[in-house]
Coordinates of N, CA and C in Angstrom, one line a residue:
M2 N -19.9 -7.7 -29.0 CA -20.2 -7.9 -27.5 C -19.1 -7.2 -26.7
E3 N -19.6 -6.4 -25.7 CA -18.7 -5.7 -24.8 C -18.1 -6.6 -23.8
V4 N -16.8 -6.6 -23.6 CA -16.1 -7.5 -22.7 C -16.1 -6.8 -21.3
S5 N -16.5 -7.6 -20.3 CA -16.5 -7.0 -18.9 C -15.1 -6.7 -18.5
P6 N -14.9 -5.6 -17.7 CA -13.5 -5.3 -17.2 C -13.1 -6.3 -16.1
F7 N -14.1 -7.0 -15.5 CA -13.9 -7.9 -14.4 C -13.8 -9.4 -14.9
Y8 N -12.9 -10.1 -14.3 CA -12.8 -11.6 -14.6 C -12.5 -12.3 -13.3
E9 N -12.8 -13.6 -13.3 CA -12.6 -14.4 -12.1 C -11.3 -15.2 -12.3
K10 N -10.5 -15.1 -11.2 CA -9.2 -15.8 -11.2 C -9.2 -16.8 -10.2
K11 N -8.8 -18.0 -10.5 CA -8.7 -19.1 -9.6 C -7.4 -19.0 -8.7
M12 N -7.6 -19.1 -7.4 CA -6.4 -18.9 -6.5 C -6.3 -20.2 -5.7
Q13 N -5.0 -20.4 -5.2 CA -4.8 -21.5 -4.2 C -4.3 -20.8 -3.0
C14 N -4.9 -21.1 -1.9 CA -4.5 -20.4 -0.6 C -3.1 -20.9 -0.2
L15 N -2.3 -19.9 0.1 CA -0.9 -20.3 0.6 C -0.9 -21.1 1.8
L16 N -1.9 -20.9 2.7 CA -2.0 -21.5 4.0 C -2.6 -22.9 3.9
C17 N -3.9 -22.9 3.5 CA -4.6 -24.2 3.6 C -4.7 -25.0 2.3
K18 N -4.1 -24.4 1.2 CA -4.0 -25.0 -0.1 C -5.4 -25.3 -0.8
E19 N -6.5 -24.8 -0.2 CA -7.8 -24.9 -0.9 C -7.8 -23.9 -2.1
H20 N -8.6 -24.2 -3.1 CA -8.8 -23.4 -4.2 C -10.0 -22.5 -4.0
F21 N -10.0 -21.3 -4.5 CA -11.1 -20.4 -4.5 C -11.0 -19.3 -5.6
P22 N -12.2 -18.7 -6.0 CA -12.1 -17.7 -7.0 C -12.0 -16.3 -6.4
T23 N -11.4 -15.4 -7.1 CA -11.3 -14.0 -6.7 C -11.5 -13.1 -7.9
T24 N -12.0 -11.9 -7.8 CA -12.2 -11.0 -8.9 C -11.0 -10.2 -9.2
R25 N -10.7 -10.1 -10.4 CA -9.6 -9.2 -10.9 C -10.1 -8.3 -12.0
I26 N -9.3 -7.3 -12.3 CA -9.7 -6.4 -13.4 C -8.7 -6.5 -14.6
R27 N -9.2 -6.6 -15.8 CA -8.4 -6.8 -17.0 C -7.5 -5.5 -17.1
S28 N -6.2 -5.8 -17.2 CA -5.3 -4.6 -17.2 C -5.5 -3.7 -18.4
R29 N -5.9 -4.2 -19.5 CA -6.2 -3.4 -20.7 C -7.4 -2.4 -20.5
Q30 N -8.2 -2.7 -19.5 CA -9.4 -1.9 -19.3 C -9.1 -0.8 -18.3
V31 N -7.9 -0.8 -17.7 CA -7.5 0.1 -16.6 C -6.9 1.3 -17.3
R32 N -7.4 2.5 -17.0 CA -6.8 3.7 -17.6 C -6.5 4.7 -16.4
V33 N -5.3 5.1 -16.3 CA -4.9 6.0 -15.2 C -4.8 7.4 -15.8
A34 N -5.5 8.4 -15.1 CA -5.5 9.8 -15.6 C -4.2 10.5 -15.1
E35 N -3.9 10.2 -13.9 CA -2.7 10.9 -13.3 C -2.3 10.2 -12.0
H36 N -1.2 10.6 -11.3 CA -0.8 10.1 -10.0 C -0.7 11.2 -9.0
D37 N -1.1 10.9 -7.8 CA -0.8 11.9 -6.7 C 0.7 11.8 -6.4
S38 N 1.2 12.7 -5.5 CA 2.6 12.7 -5.2 C 3.1 11.6 -4.4
D39 N 2.1 10.8 -3.8 CA 2.5 9.5 -3.1 C 2.2 8.3 -4.0
F40 N 2.1 8.6 -5.3 CA 1.9 7.5 -6.3 C 0.5 6.9 -6.4
R41 N -0.5 7.5 -5.7 CA -1.8 6.9 -5.8 C -2.3 7.1 -7.3
P42 N -2.7 6.1 -7.9 CA -3.2 6.2 -9.3 C -4.6 6.8 -9.2
I43 N -4.9 7.7 -10.1 CA -6.3 8.3 -10.2 C -6.8 7.7 -11.5
Y44 N -7.8 6.9 -11.4 CA -8.3 6.2 -12.6 C -9.4 7.0 -13.3
V45 N -9.4 6.9 -14.7 CA -10.3 7.6 -15.5 C -11.8 7.2 -15.1
N46 N -12.0 5.9 -14.9 CA -13.3 5.4 -14.5 C -13.1 4.8 -13.1
E47 N -13.8 5.5 -12.1 CA -13.7 5.1 -10.7 C -14.2 3.7 -10.4
E48 N -15.2 3.3 -11.3 CA -15.8 1.9 -11.1 C -14.8 0.8 -11.4
I49 N -13.8 1.2 -12.3 CA -12.8 0.1 -12.7 C -11.5 0.5 -11.9
N50 N -11.5 0.0 -10.6 CA -10.4 0.4 -9.7 C -9.7 -0.8 -9.2
P51 N -8.5 -1.1 -9.7 CA -7.8 -2.3 -9.3 C -7.4 -2.3 -7.8
L52 N -7.3 -1.1 -7.2 CA -6.9 -1.1 -5.8 C -7.8 -1.9 -4.9
L53 N -9.1 -2.0 -5.4 CA -10.1 -2.7 -4.5 C -9.9 -4.3 -4.6
Y54 N -9.1 -4.7 -5.5 CA -9.0 -6.2 -5.8 C -7.6 -6.8 -5.6
N55 N -6.7 -6.0 -5.0 CA -5.3 -6.5 -4.8 C -5.2 -7.7 -3.9
V56 N -6.2 -7.8 -2.9 CA -6.1 -8.8 -1.9 C -7.0 -10.0 -2.2
A57 N -6.4 -11.2 -2.1 CA -7.2 -12.4 -2.2 C -7.5 -13.0 -0.9
V58 N -8.8 -13.2 -0.5 CA -9.1 -13.7 0.8 C -9.7 -15.1 0.7
C59 N -9.0 -16.0 1.4 CA -9.5 -17.4 1.3 C -10.8 -17.6 2.1
P60 N -11.9 -18.0 1.5 CA -13.1 -18.2 2.2 C -13.1 -19.3 3.2
H61 N -12.1 -20.2 3.0 CA -12.1 -21.5 3.9 C -11.4 -21.2 5.2
C62 N -10.3 -20.5 5.2 CA -9.5 -20.3 6.4 C -9.3 -18.9 6.9
G63 N -9.7 -17.9 6.0 CA -9.5 -16.5 6.4 C -8.2 -15.9 6.1
F64 N -7.2 -16.7 5.6 CA -5.9 -16.1 5.3 C -6.0 -15.2 4.0
A65 N -5.5 -14.0 4.1 CA -5.6 -13.1 3.0 C -4.2 -12.7 2.6
S66 N -4.0 -12.5 1.3 CA -2.6 -12.2 0.8 C -2.7 -11.4 -0.5
T67 N -1.6 -10.8 -0.8 CA -1.4 -10.1 -2.1 C -0.3 -10.8 -2.9
E68 N 0.0 -10.3 -4.1 CA 1.0 -11.0 -4.9 C 2.4 -10.7 -4.3
D69 N 2.5 -9.8 -3.4 CA 3.8 -9.5 -2.8 C 4.2 -10.5 -1.7
F70 N 3.3 -11.3 -1.2 CA 3.6 -12.3 -0.2 C 4.5 -13.3 -0.7
S71 N 5.5 -13.8 0.1 CA 6.3 -14.9 -0.2 C 5.6 -16.2 0.1
P72 N 5.9 -17.3 -0.6 CA 5.2 -18.6 -0.3 C 5.8 -19.2 0.9
Y73 N 6.9 -18.7 1.5 CA 7.5 -19.3 2.6 C 6.9 -18.9 3.9
F74 N 6.7 -19.9 4.8 CA 6.2 -19.7 6.2 C 7.3 -20.0 7.1
A75 N 7.7 -19.1 8.0 CA 8.7 -19.4 9.0 C 8.2 -20.4 10.0
P76 N 9.0 -21.2 10.6 CA 8.5 -22.1 11.6 C 7.6 -21.4 12.7
G77 N 6.5 -22.0 12.9 CA 5.5 -21.5 14.0 C 4.5 -20.5 13.4
T78 N 4.8 -19.9 12.2 CA 3.9 -18.9 11.8 C 2.5 -19.4 11.3
K79 N 2.5 -20.6 10.7 CA 1.2 -21.2 10.3 C 0.3 -21.4 11.5
E80 N 0.9 -21.9 12.6 CA 0.2 -22.2 13.8 C -0.4 -20.9 14.4
M81 N 0.4 -19.8 14.3 CA 0.0 -18.5 14.8 C -1.2 -18.0 14.0
I82 N -1.2 -18.2 12.7 CA -2.3 -17.7 11.8 C -3.5 -18.6 12.1
E83 N -3.3 -19.9 12.2 CA -4.5 -20.7 12.5 C -5.2 -20.4 13.8
K84 N -4.3 -20.1 14.8 CA -4.8 -19.8 16.2 C -5.5 -18.4 16.2
N85 N -4.9 -17.4 15.5 CA -5.4 -16.0 15.6 C -6.4 -15.6 14.5
I86 N -6.4 -16.3 13.4 CA -7.3 -15.9 12.3 C -8.3 -17.1 12.0
T87 N -7.8 -18.3 11.6 CA -8.6 -19.3 11.2 C -9.6 -19.8 12.2
S88 N -9.2 -19.9 13.5 CA -10.1 -20.4 14.6 C -11.2 -19.4 14.8
K89 N -11.1 -18.1 14.4 CA -12.1 -17.1 14.6 C -12.9 -16.8 13.3
W90 N -12.5 -17.5 12.3 CA -13.1 -17.2 10.9 C -14.5 -17.8 10.7
H91 N -15.4 -17.0 10.3 CA -16.7 -17.4 9.8 C -16.7 -17.3 8.3
S92 N -16.8 -18.5 7.7 CA -16.6 -18.5 6.2 C -17.5 -17.5 5.5
R93 N -16.8 -16.7 4.7 CA -17.5 -15.7 3.8 C -16.6 -15.4 2.6
S94 N -17.2 -14.9 1.6 CA -16.5 -14.7 0.3 C -16.3 -13.2 0.1
F95 N -15.0 -12.9 -0.3 CA -14.7 -11.6 -0.9 C -14.5 -11.7 -2.4
G96 N -15.0 -12.8 -3.0 CA -14.6 -13.1 -4.3 C -15.3 -12.4 -5.4
S97 N -16.4 -11.6 -5.1 CA -17.1 -10.9 -6.2 C -16.8 -9.4 -6.3
I98 N -17.6 -8.6 -6.9 CA -17.4 -7.2 -7.0 C -17.4 -6.6 -5.6
R99 N -16.4 -5.7 -5.3 CA -16.2 -5.2 -3.9 C -16.6 -3.8 -3.8
T100 N -17.2 -3.5 -2.6 CA -17.3 -2.1 -2.2 C -16.0 -1.6 -1.6
K101 N -15.9 -0.3 -1.4 CA -14.7 0.3 -0.8 C -14.5 -0.3 0.6
E102 N -15.7 -0.5 1.3 CA -15.6 -1.0 2.7 C -15.1 -2.5 2.7
E103 N -15.5 -3.3 1.7 CA -15.0 -4.6 1.6 C -13.6 -4.7 1.3
A104 N -13.2 -3.8 0.4 CA -11.7 -3.7 0.0 C -10.9 -3.4 1.2
I105 N -11.3 -2.4 2.0 CA -10.6 -2.0 3.2 C -10.5 -3.2 4.2
E106 N -11.6 -3.9 4.4 CA -11.6 -5.1 5.2 C -10.6 -6.1 4.7
S107 N -10.6 -6.3 3.4 CA -9.7 -7.3 2.8 C -8.2 -6.9 3.1
Y108 N -7.9 -5.6 3.0 CA -6.5 -5.2 3.3 C -6.2 -5.4 4.8
K109 N -7.2 -5.1 5.7 CA -6.9 -5.3 7.1 C -6.6 -6.8 7.4
L110 N -7.4 -7.7 6.7 CA -7.2 -9.1 6.9 C -5.8 -9.5 6.4
A111 N -5.4 -8.9 5.2 CA -4.1 -9.2 4.7 C -3.0 -8.7 5.6
Y112 N -3.2 -7.6 6.2 CA -2.2 -7.0 7.1 C -2.0 -7.9 8.4
L113 N -3.2 -8.4 8.9 CA -3.1 -9.4 10.0 C -2.3 -10.6 9.6
S114 N -2.7 -11.1 8.4 CA -2.0 -12.4 7.9 C -0.5 -12.1 7.8
A115 N -0.2 -10.9 7.2 CA 1.2 -10.6 6.9 C 2.0 -10.5 8.3
N116 N 1.3 -9.9 9.2 CA 2.0 -9.7 10.5 C 2.3 -11.0 11.2
F117 N 1.4 -11.9 11.2 CA 1.6 -13.2 11.9 C 2.6 -14.1 11.0
K118 N 2.6 -13.8 9.7 CA 3.4 -14.6 8.8 C 4.9 -14.0 8.8
K119 N 5.0 -12.8 9.3 CA 6.3 -12.1 9.3 C 6.8 -11.8 7.9
E120 N 5.8 -11.2 7.2 CA 6.2 -10.7 5.8 C 7.0 -9.4 6.0
K121 N 7.6 -8.9 4.9 CA 8.4 -7.7 4.9 C 7.6 -6.5 5.4
Y122 N 8.2 -5.6 6.2 CA 7.6 -4.3 6.5 C 7.1 -3.6 5.3
L123 N 7.9 -3.7 4.2 CA 7.6 -3.0 3.0 C 6.3 -3.4 2.4
T124 N 6.0 -4.7 2.5 CA 4.7 -5.3 2.0 C 3.6 -4.7 2.8
M125 N 3.8 -4.7 4.2 CA 2.7 -4.2 5.0 C 2.5 -2.7 4.9
A126 N 3.6 -2.0 4.6 CA 3.5 -0.5 4.4 C 2.7 -0.2 3.2
G127 N 2.9 -1.0 2.1 CA 2.1 -0.8 0.9 C 0.6 -1.1 1.1
M128 N 0.3 -2.1 1.9 CA -1.1 -2.4 2.1 C -1.8 -1.3 2.9
M129 N -1.1 -0.7 3.9 CA -1.7 0.3 4.7 C -1.8 1.6 3.9
L130 N -0.9 1.8 3.0 CA -0.9 3.0 2.1 C -2.2 2.9 1.2
R131 N -2.5 1.7 0.7 CA -3.6 1.5 -0.2 C -4.9 1.8 0.6
I132 N -5.0 1.4 1.9 CA -6.2 1.7 2.7 C -6.3 3.3 2.7
A133 N -5.2 4.0 3.0 CA -5.2 5.4 3.0 C -5.7 6.0 1.7
W134 N -5.3 5.4 0.6 CA -5.8 5.9 -0.7 C -7.3 5.7 -0.9
I135 N -7.8 4.6 -0.5 CA -9.2 4.3 -0.6 C -10.0 5.4 0.3
Y136 N -9.5 5.7 1.5 CA -10.1 6.7 2.3 C -10.0 8.1 1.6
R137 N -8.9 8.3 0.9 CA -8.8 9.6 0.2 C -9.8 9.7 -0.9
E138 N -10.0 8.7 -1.6 CA -11.1 8.7 -2.6 C -12.5 8.9 -2.0
A139 N -12.7 8.4 -0.8 CA -13.9 8.6 -0.1 C -14.0 9.9 0.7
E140 N -12.9 10.7 0.6 CA -12.8 12.0 1.2 C -13.0 11.9 2.7
D141 N -12.4 10.8 3.3 CA -12.4 10.6 4.8 C -11.0 11.0 5.3
D142 N -10.9 12.3 5.6 CA -9.5 12.8 5.9 C -8.9 12.2 7.1
A143 N -9.7 12.0 8.2 CA -9.2 11.5 9.5 C -8.6 10.1 9.3
N144 N -9.4 9.2 8.6 CA -8.9 7.8 8.4 C -7.8 7.8 7.4
E145 N -7.8 8.7 6.4 CA -6.7 8.7 5.5 C -5.4 9.0 6.2
K146 N -5.4 10.0 7.1 CA -4.2 10.4 7.8 C -3.8 9.3 8.8
R147 N -4.7 8.6 9.4 CA -4.4 7.6 10.3 C -3.6 6.5 9.6
Y148 N -4.1 6.1 8.4 CA -3.4 5.0 7.7 C -2.1 5.4 7.0
L149 N -2.0 6.7 6.7 CA -0.8 7.3 6.1 C 0.3 7.2 7.2
R150 N -0.1 7.5 8.5 CA 0.9 7.4 9.6 C 1.4 6.0 9.8
I151 N 0.4 5.0 9.8 CA 0.8 3.6 10.0 C 1.7 3.2 8.9
S152 N 1.4 3.6 7.6 CA 2.2 3.2 6.5 C 3.6 3.8 6.6
R153 N 3.7 5.1 7.0 CA 4.9 5.8 7.1 C 5.8 5.1 8.1
D154 N 5.2 4.8 9.3 CA 6.0 4.1 10.3 C 6.6 2.8 9.9
L155 N 5.8 2.1 9.1 CA 6.2 0.8 8.5 C 7.3 1.0 7.5
Y156 N 7.2 2.0 6.7 CA 8.3 2.3 5.7 C 9.6 2.7 6.5
I157 N 9.5 3.4 7.6 CA 10.7 3.7 8.4 C 11.3 2.3 8.9
Q158 N 10.5 1.4 9.4 CA 11.0 0.1 9.8 C 11.6 -0.6 8.6
A159 N 11.0 -0.6 7.5 CA 11.5 -1.3 6.3 C 12.9 -0.7 5.9
F160 N 13.0 0.6 6.0 CA 14.3 1.2 5.7 C 15.4 0.8 6.7
S161 N 15.1 0.8 8.0 CA 16.1 0.5 9.0 C 16.5 -1.0 8.9
E162 N 15.6 -1.9 8.4 CA 15.8 -3.3 8.3 C 16.4 -3.7 6.9
G163 N 16.5 -2.7 6.0 CA 17.0 -3.0 4.7 C 16.0 -4.0 3.9
D164 N 14.7 -3.8 4.2 CA 13.7 -4.6 3.6 C 13.6 -4.6 2.1
H165 N 14.0 -3.4 1.6 CA 13.8 -3.2 0.1 C 14.8 -4.0 -0.7
V166 N 15.8 -4.5 -0.1 CA 16.9 -5.3 -0.9 C 16.2 -6.5 -1.6
G167 N 16.4 -6.6 -2.9 CA 15.8 -7.7 -3.6 C 14.3 -7.5 -4.0
T168 N 13.8 -6.2 -3.8 CA 12.5 -5.9 -4.3 C 12.6 -4.9 -5.4
Q169 N 11.5 -4.5 -5.9 CA 11.5 -3.5 -7.0 C 11.6 -2.0 -6.4
M170 N 11.6 -1.9 -5.1 CA 11.7 -0.6 -4.5 C 13.1 -0.3 -4.1
S171 N 13.7 0.8 -4.6 CA 15.0 1.2 -4.3 C 15.1 1.9 -3.0
E172 N 16.3 2.1 -2.4 CA 16.4 2.8 -1.2 C 15.9 4.2 -1.3
T173 N 16.2 4.8 -2.4 CA 15.8 6.2 -2.7 C 14.2 6.3 -2.6
R174 N 13.6 5.3 -3.2 CA 12.1 5.4 -3.3 C 11.5 5.2 -1.9
V175 N 12.1 4.3 -1.1 CA 11.6 4.1 0.3 C 11.8 5.4 1.1
Q176 N 12.9 6.1 0.9 CA 13.2 7.4 1.6 C 12.2 8.4 1.1
Y177 N 11.9 8.4 -0.2 CA 10.9 9.4 -0.7 C 9.6 9.1 -0.1
M178 N 9.2 7.9 0.0 CA 7.8 7.5 0.6 C 7.8 8.0 2.1
I179 N 8.9 7.8 2.8 CA 8.9 8.3 4.2 C 8.7 9.8 4.3
A180 N 9.4 10.5 3.4 CA 9.4 11.9 3.4 C 8.0 12.4 3.0
E181 N 7.4 11.9 1.9 CA 6.1 12.3 1.4 C 5.0 12.0 2.3
L182 N 5.0 10.8 2.9 CA 3.9 10.5 3.9 C 4.1 11.4 5.2
S183 N 5.3 11.6 5.5 CA 5.5 12.5 6.7 C 5.0 13.9 6.5
W184 N 5.2 14.4 5.3 CA 4.7 15.7 4.9 C 3.2 15.7 4.9
R185 N 2.6 14.7 4.4 CA 1.1 14.6 4.4 C 0.5 14.5 5.8
I186 N 1.2 14.0 6.7 CA 0.7 13.9 8.1 C 1.2 15.0 9.0
R187 N 1.9 16.0 8.3 CA 2.4 17.1 9.0 C 3.5 16.9 10.0
D188 N 4.3 15.8 9.7 CA 5.5 15.6 10.5 C 6.7 16.2 9.8
R189 N 6.8 17.6 10.0 CA 7.7 18.4 9.2 C 9.2 17.9 9.2
E190 N 9.6 17.6 10.5 CA 11.0 17.3 10.6 C 11.4 16.0 9.9
E191 N 10.6 15.0 10.0 CA 10.8 13.7 9.3 C 10.8 13.9 7.8
A192 N 9.8 14.8 7.4 CA 9.7 15.1 5.9 C 11.0 15.7 5.4
I193 N 11.4 16.8 6.1 CA 12.6 17.5 5.6 C 13.9 16.6 5.6
R194 N 14.0 15.8 6.7 CA 15.2 15.0 6.8 C 15.3 14.0 5.6
N195 N 14.1 13.4 5.3 CA 14.1 12.4 4.2 C 14.1 13.0 2.8
F196 N 13.5 14.1 2.6 CA 13.6 14.8 1.3 C 15.0 15.2 1.0
S197 N 15.7 15.7 2.1 CA 17.1 16.0 1.9 C 18.0 14.8 1.5
R198 N 17.7 13.7 2.1 CA 18.4 12.5 1.8 C 18.2 12.1 0.3
V199 N 17.0 12.2 -0.1 CA 16.6 11.8 -1.5 C 17.4 12.8 -2.4
I200 N 17.4 14.1 -2.2 CA 18.0 15.0 -3.0 C 19.6 14.8 -3.0
E201 N 20.1 14.5 -1.8 CA 21.5 14.2 -1.7 C 22.0 13.0 -2.5
S202 N 21.0 12.1 -2.8 CA 21.4 10.8 -3.5 C 21.4 11.0 -5.0
Q203 N 21.2 12.2 -5.5 CA 20.9 12.4 -6.9 C 22.1 11.9 -7.8
K204 N 23.3 12.0 -7.3 CA 24.5 11.6 -8.1 C 24.5 10.1 -8.4
R205 N 24.0 9.3 -7.4 CA 24.1 7.9 -7.6 C 22.7 7.2 -7.9
S206 N 21.7 8.1 -7.9 CA 20.3 7.5 -8.1 C 20.1 7.2 -9.6
T207 N 19.3 6.2 -9.8 CA 18.9 5.9 -11.2 C 17.5 6.3 -11.4
E208 N 16.9 7.1 -10.5 CA 15.5 7.5 -10.6 C 15.4 9.0 -10.6
P209 N 15.8 9.7 -11.7 CA 15.8 11.2 -11.7 C 14.4 11.8 -11.4
H210 N 13.3 11.0 -11.8 CA 12.0 11.4 -11.6 C 11.7 11.7 -10.0
L211 N 12.2 10.7 -9.2 CA 12.1 10.8 -7.8 C 12.8 12.1 -7.2
I212 N 14.0 12.3 -7.8 CA 14.8 13.5 -7.3 C 14.0 14.7 -7.6
E213 N 13.4 14.8 -8.8 CA 12.7 16.0 -9.2 C 11.4 16.2 -8.3
L214 N 10.7 15.1 -8.0 CA 9.6 15.2 -7.1 C 10.0 15.7 -5.8
A215 N 11.1 15.2 -5.2 CA 11.6 15.6 -3.9 C 11.9 17.1 -3.9
K216 N 12.6 17.5 -5.0 CA 12.9 19.0 -5.1 C 11.7 19.8 -5.1
D217 N 10.6 19.4 -5.9 CA 9.4 20.1 -6.0 C 8.8 20.2 -4.6
R218 N 8.8 19.1 -3.9 CA 8.2 19.1 -2.5 C 9.0 20.0 -1.6
W219 N 10.3 20.0 -1.7 CA 11.2 20.8 -0.9 C 10.8 22.3 -1.1
Q220 N 10.6 22.6 -2.3 CA 10.2 24.0 -2.7 C 8.9 24.4 -2.0
E221 N 7.9 23.4 -2.1 CA 6.6 23.7 -1.5 C 6.7 23.9 0.1
I222 N 7.6 23.1 0.7 CA 7.8 23.2 2.2 C 8.4 24.6 2.5
R223 N 9.4 25.0 1.7 CA 10.0 26.3 1.9 C 9.0 27.4 1.7
G224 N 8.2 27.2 0.6 CA 7.2 28.3 0.3 C 6.2 28.4 1.4
E225 N 5.7 27.3 2.0 CA 4.8 27.4 3.1 C 5.4 28.0 4.3
E226 N 6.7 27.7 4.5 CA 7.4 28.3 5.7 C 7.5 29.8 5.6
S227 N 7.9 30.3 4.4 CA 8.0 31.7 4.2 C 6.7 32.4 4.3
E228 N 5.6 31.8 3.8 CA 4.3 32.4 3.9 C 3.9 32.5 5.4
S229 N 4.2 31.4 6.2 CA 3.8 31.5 7.6 C 4.6 32.5 8.4
N230 N 5.8 32.8 7.9 CA 6.7 33.8 8.6 C 6.4 35.2 8.2
D231 N 5.6 35.4 7.1 CA 5.3 36.7 6.6 C 4.4 37.4 7.6

């Protein structure tokens, strides 16, 4: 008997404590063919796409979260969420198989929740980046660029606040993301500034792969410049 790549996971809402089901994909069924230069995974089978299922949306109160959310609510934040999200929420489920549109909506709900909850800028940057990736898959260039810009600006805030400390993302990786997303939205100055910082960090960096990626991108920028000057 063939095992479905999808399974139901029981969740407990961080906000209202109600239990609800959400769909997840079995990790052993996920096969990545390659990655884009901003780390978007390109899956062998587009139908089995974990990006669409990162967010759990509580059908009871509308609070949406990813596994990157902390369980802690700062004073006053629960009331903010209840006022701005729960009071306007019409109960609906995001718990079954999702379309790209539903996945994007779930990320937007999670971004709202994260904003009122005062989650890390890094967490919010990652969610906006995933919306951009879904638009890239759909070949919607305008919306992809729009969300790449939002994500890039959040990574800049994360870097200036030292948001990455205590997470799996190093300072070098945050700078690389700022550079790469800047280059993709054609903010050349910000891209060059941050690729330079990444390359300068090579003596102390423990991520040689990132340094090489930055050098490759730097060469591409130089190549494009020389072509436009010819």
